[in-house]
PDB file of C-alpha atoms in Angstrom:
ATOM      1  CA  MET A   1      22.781  -1.319  16.293  1.00  0.00           C
ATOM      2  CA  TRP A   2      23.102  -5.098  16.557  1.00  0.00           C
ATOM      3  CA  GLN A   3      23.026  -4.908  20.337  1.00  0.00           C
ATOM      4  CA  ALA A   4      19.776  -2.924  20.210  1.00  0.00           C
ATOM      5  CA  MET A   5      18.272  -5.460  17.801  1.00  0.00           C
ATOM      6  CA  CYS A   6      19.259  -8.393  19.998  1.00  0.00           C
ATOM      7  CA  ARG A   7      17.742  -6.668  23.007  1.00  0.00           C
ATOM      8  CA  LEU A   8      14.378  -6.331  21.225  1.00  0.00           C
ATOM      9  CA  LEU A   9      14.453  -9.854  19.821  1.00  0.00           C
ATOM     10  CA  SER A  10      15.231 -11.320  23.228  1.00  0.00           C
ATOM     11  CA  GLU A  11      11.933  -9.865  24.464  1.00  0.00           C
ATOM     12  CA  HIS A  12      10.119 -12.049  21.898  1.00  0.00           C
ATOM     13  CA  PHE A  13      12.239 -15.162  21.785  1.00  0.00           C
ATOM     14  CA  GLY A  14      14.503 -15.131  24.837  1.00  0.00           C
ATOM     15  CA  GLU A  15      18.280 -15.047  24.708  1.00  0.00           C
ATOM     16  CA  ALA A  16      19.789 -16.494  21.519  1.00  0.00           C
ATOM     17  CA  GLU A  17      22.674 -16.096  19.113  1.00  0.00           C
ATOM     18  CA  LEU A  18      22.487 -13.808  16.092  1.00  0.00           C
ATOM     19  CA  SER A  19      23.913 -15.340  12.908  1.00  0.00           C
ATOM     20  CA  ASN A  20      23.701 -15.659   9.111  1.00  0.00           C
ATOM     21  CA  LYS A  21      23.412 -11.989   8.127  1.00  0.00           C
ATOM     22  CA  VAL A  22      22.327 -11.836   4.474  1.00  0.00           C
ATOM     23  CA  ILE A  23      21.890  -8.589   2.514  1.00  0.00           C
ATOM     24  CA  LEU A  24      18.776  -8.728   0.343  1.00  0.00           C
ATOM     25  CA  SER A  25      18.102  -6.949  -2.947  1.00  0.00           C
ATOM     26  CA  GLY A  26      14.990  -5.106  -4.035  1.00  0.00           C
ATOM     27  CA  GLY A  27      14.668  -2.353  -1.441  1.00  0.00           C
ATOM     28  CA  ASP A  28      14.022   0.942  -3.296  1.00  0.00           C
ATOM     29  CA  ILE A  29      14.131   3.127  -0.185  1.00  0.00           C
ATOM     30  CA  HIS A  30      15.571   1.123   2.704  1.00  0.00           C
ATOM     31  CA  ASN A  31      18.418  -1.341   3.105  1.00  0.00           C
ATOM     32  CA  THR A  32      17.022  -4.830   3.652  1.00  0.00           C
ATOM     33  CA  LEU A  33      18.565  -7.973   5.087  1.00  0.00           C
ATOM     34  CA  LYS A  34      17.689 -11.101   6.986  1.00  0.00           C
ATOM     35  CA  ILE A  35      19.313 -12.660  10.003  1.00  0.00           C
ATOM     36  CA  ASP A  36      18.871 -15.757  12.090  1.00  0.00           C
ATOM     37  CA  TYR A  37      18.204 -15.196  15.764  1.00  0.00           C
ATOM     38  CA  GLY A  38      18.388 -18.634  17.275  1.00  0.00           C
ATOM     39  CA  ASP A  39      15.786 -20.694  15.373  1.00  0.00           C
ATOM     40  CA  HIS A  40      13.964 -17.618  14.049  1.00  0.00           C
ATOM     41  CA  THR A  41      14.625 -15.811  10.760  1.00  0.00           C
ATOM     42  CA  VAL A  42      14.088 -12.051  10.974  1.00  0.00           C
ATOM     43  CA  PHE A  43      13.632  -9.529   8.165  1.00  0.00           C
ATOM     44  CA  ILE A  44      15.275  -6.145   8.798  1.00  0.00           C
ATOM     45  CA  LYS A  45      14.684  -2.756   7.211  1.00  0.00           C
ATOM     46  CA  GLN A  46      17.442  -0.275   7.992  1.00  0.00           C
ATOM     47  CA  ASN A  47      18.036   3.353   7.084  1.00  0.00           C
ATOM     48  CA  ARG A  48      19.255   6.631   8.520  1.00  0.00           C
ATOM     49  CA  ARG A  49      18.088   7.685  11.970  1.00  0.00           C
ATOM     50  CA  GLU A  50      15.560  10.185  10.599  1.00  0.00           C
ATOM     51  CA  PHE A  51      13.548   7.322   9.055  1.00  0.00           C
ATOM     52  CA  LEU A  52      12.473   6.044  12.486  1.00  0.00           C
ATOM     53  CA  PRO A  53       9.043   7.810  12.335  1.00  0.00           C
ATOM     54  CA  LEU A  54       8.348   6.111   8.974  1.00  0.00           C
ATOM     55  CA  PHE A  55       9.245   2.719  10.443  1.00  0.00           C
ATOM     56  CA  LYS A  56       6.899   3.441  13.343  1.00  0.00           C
ATOM     57  CA  GLN A  57       4.096   4.267  10.907  1.00  0.00           C
ATOM     58  CA  GLU A  58       4.754   1.090   8.933  1.00  0.00           C
ATOM     59  CA  ALA A  59       4.649  -1.003  12.103  1.00  0.00           C
ATOM     60  CA  GLU A  60       1.308   0.530  13.090  1.00  0.00           C
ATOM     61  CA  GLN A  61      -0.157  -0.125   9.633  1.00  0.00           C
ATOM     62  CA  LEU A  62       0.958  -3.760   9.684  1.00  0.00           C
ATOM     63  CA  GLU A  63      -0.560  -4.194  13.124  1.00  0.00           C
ATOM     64  CA  MET A  64      -3.835  -2.685  11.880  1.00  0.00           C
ATOM     65  CA  LEU A  65      -3.922  -5.068   8.898  1.00  0.00           C
ATOM     66  CA  ALA A  66      -3.188  -7.984  11.237  1.00  0.00           C
ATOM     67  CA  LYS A  67      -6.053  -6.906  13.490  1.00  0.00           C
ATOM     68  CA  SER A  68      -8.489  -7.731  10.672  1.00  0.00           C
ATOM     69  CA  GLN A  69      -7.517 -11.436  10.942  1.00  0.00           C
ATOM     70  CA  THR A  70      -8.178 -11.856   7.228  1.00  0.00           C
ATOM     71  CA  ILE A  71      -4.779 -11.990   5.523  1.00  0.00           C
ATOM     72  CA  THR A  72      -1.192 -12.624   6.567  1.00  0.00           C
ATOM     73  CA  VAL A  73       1.159  -9.738   7.283  1.00  0.00           C
ATOM     74  CA  PRO A  74       4.620  -9.849   8.881  1.00  0.00           C
ATOM     75  CA  LYS A  75       4.635  -9.724  12.671  1.00  0.00           C
ATOM     76  CA  VAL A  76       6.408  -6.692  14.089  1.00  0.00           C
ATOM     77  CA  TYR A  77       9.219  -7.675  16.461  1.00  0.00           C
ATOM     78  CA  GLY A  78      10.349  -4.151  17.248  1.00  0.00           C
ATOM     79  CA  LEU A  79      11.918  -0.964  15.979  1.00  0.00           C
ATOM     80  CA  GLY A  80      14.673   1.257  17.256  1.00  0.00           C
ATOM     81  CA  SER A  81      17.627   3.462  16.463  1.00  0.00           C
ATOM     82  CA  ASN A  82      21.139   4.429  17.468  1.00  0.00           C
ATOM     83  CA  LYS A  83      23.109   7.591  16.767  1.00  0.00           C
ATOM     84  CA  HIS A  84      23.167   7.118  12.994  1.00  0.00           C
ATOM     85  CA  HIS A  85      20.658   4.427  11.997  1.00  0.00           C
ATOM     86  CA  SER A  86      17.087   3.270  12.539  1.00  0.00           C
ATOM     87  CA  PHE A  87      15.623  -0.172  11.916  1.00  0.00           C
ATOM     88  CA  LEU A  88      12.419  -2.211  11.809  1.00  0.00           C
ATOM     89  CA  LEU A  89      12.391  -5.910  12.753  1.00  0.00           C
ATOM     90  CA  LEU A  90       9.773  -8.069  11.040  1.00  0.00           C
ATOM     91  CA  GLU A  91       8.811 -11.684  10.618  1.00  0.00           C
ATOM     92  CA  TYR A  92      10.521 -13.204   7.580  1.00  0.00           C
ATOM     93  CA  PHE A  93       8.566 -15.248   5.017  1.00  0.00           C
ATOM     94  CA  PRO A  94       9.970 -17.349   2.173  1.00  0.00           C
ATOM     95  CA  LEU A  95       7.720 -16.113  -0.636  1.00  0.00           C
ATOM     96  CA  LYS A  96       6.211 -17.689  -3.744  1.00  0.00           C
ATOM     97  CA  SER A  97       5.063 -15.944  -6.894  1.00  0.00           C
ATOM     98  CA  PHE A  98       1.401 -16.009  -7.835  1.00  0.00           C
ATOM     99  CA  ASP A  99       0.040 -18.743 -10.051  1.00  0.00           C
ATOM    100  CA  ASN A 100      -3.526 -19.221 -11.264  1.00  0.00           C
ATOM    101  CA  THR A 101      -4.547 -21.280  -8.225  1.00  0.00           C
ATOM    102  CA  ASN A 102      -3.002 -19.355  -5.381  1.00  0.00           C
ATOM    103  CA  ALA A 103      -3.970 -16.056  -7.007  1.00  0.00           C
ATOM    104  CA  TRP A 104      -7.638 -17.049  -6.632  1.00  0.00           C
ATOM    105  CA  HIS A 105      -7.032 -17.735  -2.927  1.00  0.00           C
ATOM    106  CA  PHE A 106      -5.254 -14.393  -2.478  1.00  0.00           C
ATOM    107  CA  GLY A 107      -8.192 -12.596  -4.093  1.00  0.00           C
ATOM    108  CA  GLN A 108     -10.576 -14.219  -1.620  1.00  0.00           C
ATOM    109  CA  GLN A 109      -8.426 -13.116   1.311  1.00  0.00           C
ATOM    110  CA  LEU A 110      -8.201  -9.582  -0.048  1.00  0.00           C
ATOM    111  CA  ALA A 111     -11.997  -9.426  -0.315  1.00  0.00           C
ATOM    112  CA  ARG A 112     -12.350 -10.504   3.319  1.00  0.00           C
ATOM    113  CA  LEU A 113      -9.913  -7.773   4.360  1.00  0.00           C
ATOM    114  CA  HIS A 114     -12.023  -5.210   2.512  1.00  0.00           C
ATOM    115  CA  GLN A 115     -15.211  -6.549   4.128  1.00  0.00           C
ATOM    116  CA  TRP A 116     -13.824  -5.794   7.592  1.00  0.00           C
ATOM    117  CA  GLU A 117     -15.796  -2.826   8.905  1.00  0.00           C
ATOM    118  CA  GLU A 118     -14.499  -0.564  11.640  1.00  0.00           C
ATOM    119  CA  GLN A 119     -14.659   3.014  10.365  1.00  0.00           C
ATOM    120  CA  PRO A 120     -17.601   5.137   9.165  1.00  0.00           C
ATOM    121  CA  SER A 121     -15.323   7.720   7.499  1.00  0.00           C
ATOM    122  CA  TYR A 122     -12.499   7.863   4.956  1.00  0.00           C
ATOM    123  CA  GLY A 123      -8.919   8.490   6.019  1.00  0.00           C
ATOM    124  CA  PHE A 124      -6.557   7.239   8.693  1.00  0.00           C
ATOM    125  CA  ASP A 125      -5.255   8.274  12.102  1.00  0.00           C
ATOM    126  CA  PHE A 126      -2.100   9.675  10.497  1.00  0.00           C
ATOM    127  CA  ASP A 127      -0.745  10.490   7.049  1.00  0.00           C
ATOM    128  CA  THR A 128       0.869   7.534   5.311  1.00  0.00           C
ATOM    129  CA  MET A 129       3.335   7.241   2.435  1.00  0.00           C
ATOM    130  CA  LEU A 130       2.804   6.076  -1.141  1.00  0.00           C
ATOM    131  CA  SER A 131       6.424   5.224  -1.857  1.00  0.00           C
ATOM    132  CA  THR A 132       8.043   8.588  -1.028  1.00  0.00           C
ATOM    133  CA  THR A 133       4.897  10.722  -1.429  1.00  0.00           C
ATOM    134  CA  VAL A 134       2.863  11.738   1.598  1.00  0.00           C
ATOM    135  CA  GLN A 135      -0.778  10.589   1.533  1.00  0.00           C
ATOM    136  CA  PRO A 136      -2.887  13.105   3.500  1.00  0.00           C
ATOM    137  CA  ASN A 137      -5.455  11.132   5.492  1.00  0.00           C
ATOM    138  CA  ALA A 138      -7.479  13.685   7.467  1.00  0.00           C
ATOM    139  CA  TRP A 139     -10.897  12.110   8.061  1.00  0.00           C
ATOM    140  CA  GLU A 140     -13.624  12.928   5.566  1.00  0.00           C
ATOM    141  CA  LYS A 141     -17.299  11.873   5.405  1.00  0.00           C
ATOM    142  CA  ARG A 142     -17.697  12.088   1.617  1.00  0.00           C
ATOM    143  CA  TRP A 143     -15.654   9.742  -0.553  1.00  0.00           C
ATOM    144  CA  ASN A 144     -15.740  11.952  -3.648  1.00  0.00           C
ATOM    145  CA  THR A 145     -14.319  14.873  -1.662  1.00  0.00           C
ATOM    146  CA  PHE A 146     -11.618  12.751  -0.034  1.00  0.00           C
ATOM    147  CA  PHE A 147     -10.379  11.176  -3.249  1.00  0.00           C
ATOM    148  CA  ALA A 148     -10.638  14.220  -5.497  1.00  0.00           C
ATOM    149  CA  GLU A 149      -8.890  16.592  -3.098  1.00  0.00           C
ATOM    150  CA  LYS A 150      -6.491  14.439  -1.057  1.00  0.00           C
ATOM    151  CA  ARG A 151      -5.439  12.099  -3.849  1.00  0.00           C
ATOM    152  CA  ILE A 152      -5.866  13.560  -7.337  1.00  0.00           C
ATOM    153  CA  GLY A 153      -5.552  17.220  -6.366  1.00  0.00           C
ATOM    154  CA  LEU A 154      -2.336  16.639  -4.436  1.00  0.00           C
ATOM    155  CA  GLN A 155      -0.715  14.613  -7.230  1.00  0.00           C
ATOM    156  CA  LEU A 156      -1.652  17.218  -9.827  1.00  0.00           C
ATOM    157  CA  GLN A 157      -0.117  19.921  -7.650  1.00  0.00           C
ATOM    158  CA  ILE A 158       3.122  17.935  -7.318  1.00  0.00           C
ATOM    159  CA  ALA A 159       3.154  17.331 -11.077  1.00  0.00           C
ATOM    160  CA  SER A 160       2.672  21.040 -11.717  1.00  0.00           C
ATOM    161  CA  GLU A 161       5.636  21.885  -9.490  1.00  0.00           C
ATOM    162  CA  LYS A 162       7.718  19.470 -11.590  1.00  0.00           C
ATOM    163  CA  GLY A 163       6.639  21.118 -14.835  1.00  0.00           C
ATOM    164  CA  MET A 164       4.012  18.516 -15.816  1.00  0.00           C
ATOM    165  CA  ILE A 165       0.840  20.505 -16.482  1.00  0.00           C
ATOM    166  CA  PHE A 166      -2.312  18.447 -17.013  1.00  0.00           C
ATOM    167  CA  GLY A 167      -4.741  21.353 -16.963  1.00  0.00           C
ATOM    168  CA  ASP A 168      -6.417  23.586 -14.414  1.00  0.00           C
ATOM    169  CA  ILE A 169      -6.048  21.687 -11.141  1.00  0.00           C
ATOM    170  CA  GLN A 170      -9.241  22.908  -9.502  1.00  0.00           C
ATOM    171  CA  ASN A 171     -11.239  22.148 -12.639  1.00  0.00           C
ATOM    172  CA  LEU A 172      -9.883  18.586 -12.728  1.00  0.00           C
ATOM    173  CA  VAL A 173     -10.553  18.115  -9.019  1.00  0.00           C
ATOM    174  CA  ASP A 174     -14.143  19.264  -9.567  1.00  0.00           C
ATOM    175  CA  ILE A 175     -14.541  16.847 -12.497  1.00  0.00           C
ATOM    176  CA  VAL A 176     -13.310  13.913 -10.396  1.00  0.00           C
ATOM    177  CA  LYS A 177     -15.547  14.986  -7.517  1.00  0.00           C
ATOM    178  CA  ASP A 178     -18.511  15.124  -9.895  1.00  0.00           C
ATOM    179  CA  ARG A 179     -17.720  11.708 -11.408  1.00  0.00           C
ATOM    180  CA  LEU A 180     -17.730  10.132  -7.935  1.00  0.00           C
ATOM    181  CA  ALA A 181     -20.618  12.168  -6.522  1.00  0.00           C
ATOM    182  CA  GLY A 182     -23.080   9.268  -6.549  1.00  0.00           C
ATOM    183  CA  HIS A 183     -20.593   6.742  -5.157  1.00  0.00           C
ATOM    184  CA  GLN A 184     -20.436   6.439  -1.370  1.00  0.00           C
ATOM    185  CA  PRO A 185     -18.863   3.013  -0.663  1.00  0.00           C
ATOM    186  CA  GLN A 186     -18.330   1.312   2.666  1.00  0.00           C
ATOM    187  CA  PRO A 187     -14.928   2.456   3.975  1.00  0.00           C
ATOM    188  CA  SER A 188     -12.557  -0.512   3.668  1.00  0.00           C
ATOM    189  CA  LEU A 189      -9.082  -0.843   5.103  1.00  0.00           C
ATOM    190  CA  LEU A 190      -6.863  -0.656   2.011  1.00  0.00           C
ATOM    191  CA  HIS A 191      -3.337  -1.890   1.551  1.00  0.00           C
ATOM    192  CA  GLY A 192      -2.982   1.239  -0.539  1.00  0.00           C
ATOM    193  CA  ASP A 193      -0.043   0.257  -2.763  1.00  0.00           C
ATOM    194  CA  LEU A 194      -1.013  -3.143  -4.138  1.00  0.00           C
ATOM    195  CA  TRP A 195       1.534  -3.968  -6.822  1.00  0.00           C
ATOM    196  CA  PRO A 196       3.720  -7.087  -7.363  1.00  0.00           C
ATOM    197  CA  ALA A 197       6.548  -5.919  -5.082  1.00  0.00           C
ATOM    198  CA  ASN A 198       4.191  -5.604  -2.093  1.00  0.00           C
ATOM    199  CA  CYS A 199       2.191  -8.840  -2.147  1.00  0.00           C
ATOM    200  CA  ALA A 200       2.912 -12.541  -2.644  1.00  0.00           C
ATOM    201  CA  MET A 201       2.148 -16.006  -1.322  1.00  0.00           C
ATOM    202  CA  THR A 202       3.905 -17.808   1.511  1.00  0.00           C
ATOM    203  CA  ASN A 203       5.103 -21.398   1.211  1.00  0.00           C
ATOM    204  CA  GLN A 204       1.964 -22.328   3.171  1.00  0.00           C
ATOM    205  CA  LEU A 205      -0.134 -20.832   0.338  1.00  0.00           C
ATOM    206  CA  ASP A 206      -1.358 -17.896   2.402  1.00  0.00           C
ATOM    207  CA  GLY A 207      -1.554 -14.474   0.824  1.00  0.00           C
ATOM    208  CA  VAL A 208       0.804 -11.974   2.438  1.00  0.00           C
ATOM    209  CA  LEU A 209       0.845  -8.170   2.316  1.00  0.00           C
ATOM    210  CA  TYR A 210       3.734  -5.897   3.232  1.00  0.00           C
ATOM    211  CA  ASP A 211       5.007  -2.330   2.594  1.00  0.00           C
ATOM    212  CA  PRO A 212       1.532  -0.853   3.153  1.00  0.00           C
ATOM    213  CA  ALA A 213       0.221   2.627   2.397  1.00  0.00           C
ATOM    214  CA  CYS A 214      -2.972   2.169   4.401  1.00  0.00           C
ATOM    215  CA  TYR A 215      -6.103   4.232   4.711  1.00  0.00           C
ATOM    216  CA  TRP A 216      -9.840   3.617   4.900  1.00  0.00           C
ATOM    217  CA  GLY A 217     -11.241   4.144   1.420  1.00  0.00           C
ATOM    218  CA  ASP A 218     -13.016   2.588  -1.537  1.00  0.00           C
ATOM    219  CA  ARG A 219     -11.965  -1.054  -1.926  1.00  0.00           C
ATOM    220  CA  GLU A 220     -11.945  -0.489  -5.676  1.00  0.00           C
ATOM    221  CA  CYS A 221      -8.717   1.528  -5.289  1.00  0.00           C
ATOM    222  CA  ASP A 222      -6.770  -1.625  -4.398  1.00  0.00           C
ATOM    223  CA  ILE A 223      -8.419  -3.653  -7.172  1.00  0.00           C
ATOM    224  CA  ALA A 224      -7.947  -0.940  -9.799  1.00  0.00           C
ATOM    225  CA  MET A 225      -4.160  -1.224  -9.484  1.00  0.00           C
ATOM    226  CA  LEU A 226      -3.980  -4.885 -10.457  1.00  0.00           C
ATOM    227  CA  PRO A 227      -4.510  -4.573 -14.253  1.00  0.00           C
ATOM    228  CA  LEU A 228      -1.581  -2.137 -14.410  1.00  0.00           C
ATOM    229  CA  TYR A 229       0.830  -5.015 -13.718  1.00  0.00           C
ATOM    230  CA  LYS A 230       1.086  -8.065 -15.961  1.00  0.00           C
ATOM    231  CA  ASP A 231       2.880  -9.980 -13.185  1.00  0.00           C
ATOM    232  CA  ILE A 232      -0.389 -10.246 -11.217  1.00  0.00           C
ATOM    233  CA  PRO A 233      -2.757 -12.950 -12.591  1.00  0.00           C
ATOM    234  CA  ILE A 234      -6.332 -11.981 -13.394  1.00  0.00           C
ATOM    235  CA  GLN A 235      -7.463 -14.879 -11.166  1.00  0.00           C
ATOM    236  CA  ILE A 236      -6.975 -12.582  -8.164  1.00  0.00           C
ATOM    237  CA  ILE A 237      -9.995 -10.598  -9.335  1.00  0.00           C
ATOM    238  CA  ASP A 238     -11.938 -13.802  -9.998  1.00  0.00           C
ATOM    239  CA  GLY A 239     -11.262 -15.004  -6.455  1.00  0.00           C
ATOM    240  CA  TYR A 240     -12.201 -11.595  -5.092  1.00  0.00           C
ATOM    241  CA  GLN A 241     -15.486 -11.589  -6.983  1.00  0.00           C
ATOM    242  CA  SER A 242     -16.364 -15.026  -5.589  1.00  0.00           C
ATOM    243  CA  VAL A 243     -16.413 -13.525  -2.069  1.00  0.00           C
ATOM    244  CA  TRP A 244     -17.566  -9.929  -2.621  1.00  0.00           C
ATOM    245  CA  PRO A 245     -18.541  -8.972  -6.176  1.00  0.00           C
ATOM    246  CA  LEU A 246     -17.526  -5.516  -7.328  1.00  0.00           C
ATOM    247  CA  PRO A 247     -20.432  -3.086  -7.766  1.00  0.00           C
ATOM    248  CA  ALA A 248     -21.826  -1.707 -10.983  1.00  0.00           C
ATOM    249  CA  GLY A 249     -19.777   1.164 -12.321  1.00  0.00           C
ATOM    250  CA  PHE A 250     -16.384  -0.186 -11.205  1.00  0.00           C
ATOM    251  CA  LEU A 251     -14.980  -0.192 -14.735  1.00  0.00           C
ATOM    252  CA  ASP A 252     -16.036   3.458 -15.146  1.00  0.00           C
ATOM    253  CA  ARG A 253     -14.296   4.436 -11.898  1.00  0.00           C
ATOM    254  CA  GLN A 254     -11.206   2.298 -12.431  1.00  0.00           C
ATOM    255  CA  PRO A 255      -9.347   4.869 -14.627  1.00  0.00           C
ATOM    256  CA  LEU A 256      -9.839   7.529 -11.921  1.00  0.00           C
ATOM    257  CA  TYR A 257      -8.239   5.278  -9.326  1.00  0.00           C
ATOM    258  CA  GLN A 258      -5.449   4.245 -11.687  1.00  0.00           C
ATOM    259  CA  LEU A 259      -4.780   7.922 -12.377  1.00  0.00           C
ATOM    260  CA  TYR A 260      -3.660   8.420  -8.783  1.00  0.00           C
ATOM    261  CA  PHE A 261      -0.966   5.736  -9.001  1.00  0.00           C
ATOM    262  CA  LEU A 262       0.130   6.723 -12.491  1.00  0.00           C
ATOM    263  CA  LEU A 263       0.578  10.350 -11.436  1.00  0.00           C
ATOM    264  CA  ASN A 264       2.581   9.232  -8.421  1.00  0.00           C
ATOM    265  CA  GLN A 265       4.911   7.128 -10.581  1.00  0.00           C
ATOM    266  CA  ALA A 266       5.395   9.996 -13.003  1.00  0.00           C
ATOM    267  CA  ASN A 267       6.061  12.404 -10.136  1.00  0.00           C
ATOM    268  CA  ILE A 268       8.553  10.203  -8.298  1.00  0.00           C
ATOM    269  CA  PHE A 269      10.366   8.408 -11.092  1.00  0.00           C
ATOM    270  CA  GLY A 270       9.768  10.632 -14.108  1.00  0.00           C
ATOM    271  CA  ASN A 271       8.244   7.548 -15.735  1.00  0.00           C
ATOM    272  CA  GLU A 272       7.289   8.517 -19.298  1.00  0.00           C
ATOM    273  CA  GLN A 273       4.895   5.609 -19.792  1.00  0.00           C
ATOM    274  CA  SER A 274       3.051   6.468 -16.569  1.00  0.00           C
ATOM    275  CA  TYR A 275       2.913  10.119 -17.624  1.00  0.00           C
ATOM    276  CA  LEU A 276       1.427   9.232 -21.007  1.00  0.00           C
ATOM    277  CA  GLN A 277      -1.139   6.892 -19.415  1.00  0.00           C
ATOM    278  CA  ALA A 278      -2.088   9.605 -16.926  1.00  0.00           C
ATOM    279  CA  ARG A 279      -2.320  12.170 -19.729  1.00  0.00           C
ATOM    280  CA  SER A 280      -4.656   9.864 -21.668  1.00  0.00           C
ATOM    281  CA  ILE A 281      -6.989   9.481 -18.675  1.00  0.00           C
ATOM    282  CA  VAL A 282      -7.030  13.231 -17.995  1.00  0.00           C
ATOM    283  CA  ASP A 283      -7.718  14.037 -21.657  1.00  0.00           C
ATOM    284  CA  ARG A 284     -10.619  11.587 -21.647  1.00  0.00           C
ATOM    285  CA  LEU A 285     -12.056  13.145 -18.477  1.00  0.00           C
ATOM    286  CA  LEU A 286     -11.902  16.591 -20.056  1.00  0.00           C
ATOM    287  CA  GLU A 287     -13.533  15.370 -23.278  1.00  0.00           C
ATOM    288  CA  GLU A 288     -16.369  13.632 -21.436  1.00  0.00           C
ATOM    289  CA  HIS A 289     -17.089  16.479 -19.045  1.00  0.00           C
TER     290      HIS A 289
END
């Protein structure tokens, strides 16, 4: 595996020595480490051979985010596999936590990413992953149909298969579709899984995104996640609003968008708090319908 990595890195940096292998913590799915290749520090994700298609998808999403030229993402140095393992080679960043000042700057960069227009429809060229859950991304012209069916409907179906019944799935999908019927936002390129483990600041005070779950959708989906995590300062939203204010009705739609992530956490991790939060949102939707 190391020989294959060196071969790919030599295409970027020329021949150099590989040194200082350090295993990193925090990877929920993949093994993560960093190495020095000559004067360059490289971040490595490694897993079993069958994960190679997921690494390829991640590389393509990072390259799409980079294409926007609005916010920093790790450069992709290559990906490959041997008989037993696959790996993804990325640019390594020393990262800083958010504070009130740099959070404002990150929010501005996120708004500029969302302003980037390239698609008239909602979806993506391939299905992506929200953690370990597939996100179906077949292109759709109507936002309410895309979100209700491909996001909420799917998560409710998964929950049902795990014994978590929130109600009649088709009825709930129809309610969500109805709630979003008058909302047809510009499709924005979303990070798709914007929580504290997937965004930070570099030492140069640039916002950086990684571990994406991209698709073209309503920008409010990225923003709606932020209040779920106390580790992300509210100044991100203030900075965002200074560049591209959120439209009227965002606070009414926010619980719908949070429901998607809460259901996913309950489905993957059996998280009781996420389940109870999701249940509260569903009960409110049923009461108001």
